[in-house]
CSV table of C-alpha atoms in Angstrom, one decimal:
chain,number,residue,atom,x,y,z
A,28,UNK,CA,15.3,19.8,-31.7
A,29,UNK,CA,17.5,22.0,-33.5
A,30,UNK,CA,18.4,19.3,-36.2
A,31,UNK,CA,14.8,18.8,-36.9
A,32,UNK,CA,14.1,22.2,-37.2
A,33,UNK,CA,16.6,23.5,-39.6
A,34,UNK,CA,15.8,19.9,-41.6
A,35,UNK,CA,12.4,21.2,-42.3
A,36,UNK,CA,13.6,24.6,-42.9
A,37,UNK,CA,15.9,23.8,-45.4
A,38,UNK,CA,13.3,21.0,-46.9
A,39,UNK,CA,16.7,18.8,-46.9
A,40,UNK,CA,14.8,15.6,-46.5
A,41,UNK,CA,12.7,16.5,-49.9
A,42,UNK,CA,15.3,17.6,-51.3
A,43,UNK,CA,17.4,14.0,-50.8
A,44,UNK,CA,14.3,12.4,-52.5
A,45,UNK,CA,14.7,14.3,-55.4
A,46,UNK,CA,17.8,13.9,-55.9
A,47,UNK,CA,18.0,10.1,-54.6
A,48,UNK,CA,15.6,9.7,-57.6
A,49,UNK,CA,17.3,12.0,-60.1
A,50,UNK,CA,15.4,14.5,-60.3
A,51,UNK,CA,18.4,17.1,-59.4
A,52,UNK,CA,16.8,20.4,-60.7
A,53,UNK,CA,13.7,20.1,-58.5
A,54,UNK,CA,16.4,19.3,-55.6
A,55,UNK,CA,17.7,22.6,-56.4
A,56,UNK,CA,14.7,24.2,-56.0
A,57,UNK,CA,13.0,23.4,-52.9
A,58,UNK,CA,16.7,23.4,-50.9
A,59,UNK,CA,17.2,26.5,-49.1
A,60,UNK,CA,21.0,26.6,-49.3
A,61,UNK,CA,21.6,29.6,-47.1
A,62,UNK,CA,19.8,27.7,-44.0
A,63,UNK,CA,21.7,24.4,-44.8
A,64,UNK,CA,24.8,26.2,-43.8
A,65,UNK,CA,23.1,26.7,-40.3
A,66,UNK,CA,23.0,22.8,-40.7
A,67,UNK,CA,26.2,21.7,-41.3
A,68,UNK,CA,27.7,23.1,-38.2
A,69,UNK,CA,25.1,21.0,-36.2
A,70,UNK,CA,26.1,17.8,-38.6
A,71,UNK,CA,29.7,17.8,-37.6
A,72,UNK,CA,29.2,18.7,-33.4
A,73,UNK,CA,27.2,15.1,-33.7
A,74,UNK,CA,29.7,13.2,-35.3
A,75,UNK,CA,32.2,14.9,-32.9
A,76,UNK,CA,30.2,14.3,-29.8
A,77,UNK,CA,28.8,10.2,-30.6
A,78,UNK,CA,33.0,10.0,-31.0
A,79,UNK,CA,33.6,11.7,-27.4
A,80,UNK,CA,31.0,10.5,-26.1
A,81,UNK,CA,31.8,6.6,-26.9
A,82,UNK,CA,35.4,7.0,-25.9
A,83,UNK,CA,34.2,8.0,-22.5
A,84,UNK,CA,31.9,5.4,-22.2
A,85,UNK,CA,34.8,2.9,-22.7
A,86,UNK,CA,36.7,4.6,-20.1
A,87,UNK,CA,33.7,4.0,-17.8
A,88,UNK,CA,33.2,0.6,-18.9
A,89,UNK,CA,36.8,-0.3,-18.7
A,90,UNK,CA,37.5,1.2,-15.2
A,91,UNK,CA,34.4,-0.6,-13.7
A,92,UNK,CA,35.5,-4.4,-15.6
A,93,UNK,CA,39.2,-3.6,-14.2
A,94,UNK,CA,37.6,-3.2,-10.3
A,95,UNK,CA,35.0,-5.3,-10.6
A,96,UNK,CA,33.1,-2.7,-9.0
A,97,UNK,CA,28.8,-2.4,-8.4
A,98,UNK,CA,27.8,-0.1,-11.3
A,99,UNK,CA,24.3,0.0,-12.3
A,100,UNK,CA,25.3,-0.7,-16.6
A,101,UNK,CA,21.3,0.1,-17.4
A,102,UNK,CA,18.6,2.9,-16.2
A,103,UNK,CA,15.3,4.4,-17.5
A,104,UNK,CA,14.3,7.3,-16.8
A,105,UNK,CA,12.1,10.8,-18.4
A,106,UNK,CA,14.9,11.9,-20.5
A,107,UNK,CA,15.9,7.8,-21.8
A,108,UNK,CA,17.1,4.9,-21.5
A,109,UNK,CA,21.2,4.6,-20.2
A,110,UNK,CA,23.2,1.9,-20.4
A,111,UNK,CA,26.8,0.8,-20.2
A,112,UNK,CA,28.7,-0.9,-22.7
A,113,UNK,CA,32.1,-1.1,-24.5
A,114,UNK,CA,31.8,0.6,-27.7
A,115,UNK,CA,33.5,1.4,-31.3
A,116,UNK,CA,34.4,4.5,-31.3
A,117,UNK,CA,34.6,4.0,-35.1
A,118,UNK,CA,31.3,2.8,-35.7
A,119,UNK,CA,29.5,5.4,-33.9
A,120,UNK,CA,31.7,7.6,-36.0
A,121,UNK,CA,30.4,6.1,-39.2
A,122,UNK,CA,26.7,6.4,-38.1
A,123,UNK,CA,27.0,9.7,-37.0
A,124,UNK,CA,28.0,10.7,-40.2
A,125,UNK,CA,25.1,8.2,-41.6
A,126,UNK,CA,22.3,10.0,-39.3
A,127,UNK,CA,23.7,12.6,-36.6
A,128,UNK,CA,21.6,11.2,-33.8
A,129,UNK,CA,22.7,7.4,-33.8
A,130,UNK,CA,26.6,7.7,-33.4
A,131,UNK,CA,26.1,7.8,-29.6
A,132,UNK,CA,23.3,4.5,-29.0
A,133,UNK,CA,25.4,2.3,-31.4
């Protein structure tokens, strides 16, 4: 919630169009650059966490493959949808630097 709401804040998403289509002055002006420092911070604790997050995973996944052990790999539930699987660590540290959100359901 917090990522969406400094995004509109900041008009980041506006101010990629602009500047996606060259238009780099009016990217300057509709980016509040003062806010976008309150986004950055929020940036990097995704990356970091879709990385931590898929290591333990593979810890999980690995420990039930080695005992062979009952583990229920997918649930849904009100708060989403779970599910165990090995992972790469690098590629959900490549999307979360893509779009913060993704790095941990890759």
């Amino acid at each position: 919630m917090w990522e969406i709401f400094i995004n509109q804040q900041t008009n980041l998403n506006l101010a990629m169009m602009y500047s996606f289509t060259g238009r780099i002055e009016s990217a300057k002006a509709v980016l509040d650059v003062r806010l976008l420092f309150l986004y950055i911070p929020v940036y990097l604790f995704a990356i970091w966490d879709s990385n931590r997050t898929t290591v333990e995973l593979n810890k999980i996944y690995l420990l039930v493959d080695k005992e062979d052990a009952r583990f229920n790999s997918f649930s849904i539930n009100a708060v989403g949808v779970n599910y165990l699987e090995k992972r790469n660590p690098i590629m959900a540290f490549l999307w979360a630097c893509t779009i913060p959100s993704l790095g941990q359901h890759v």
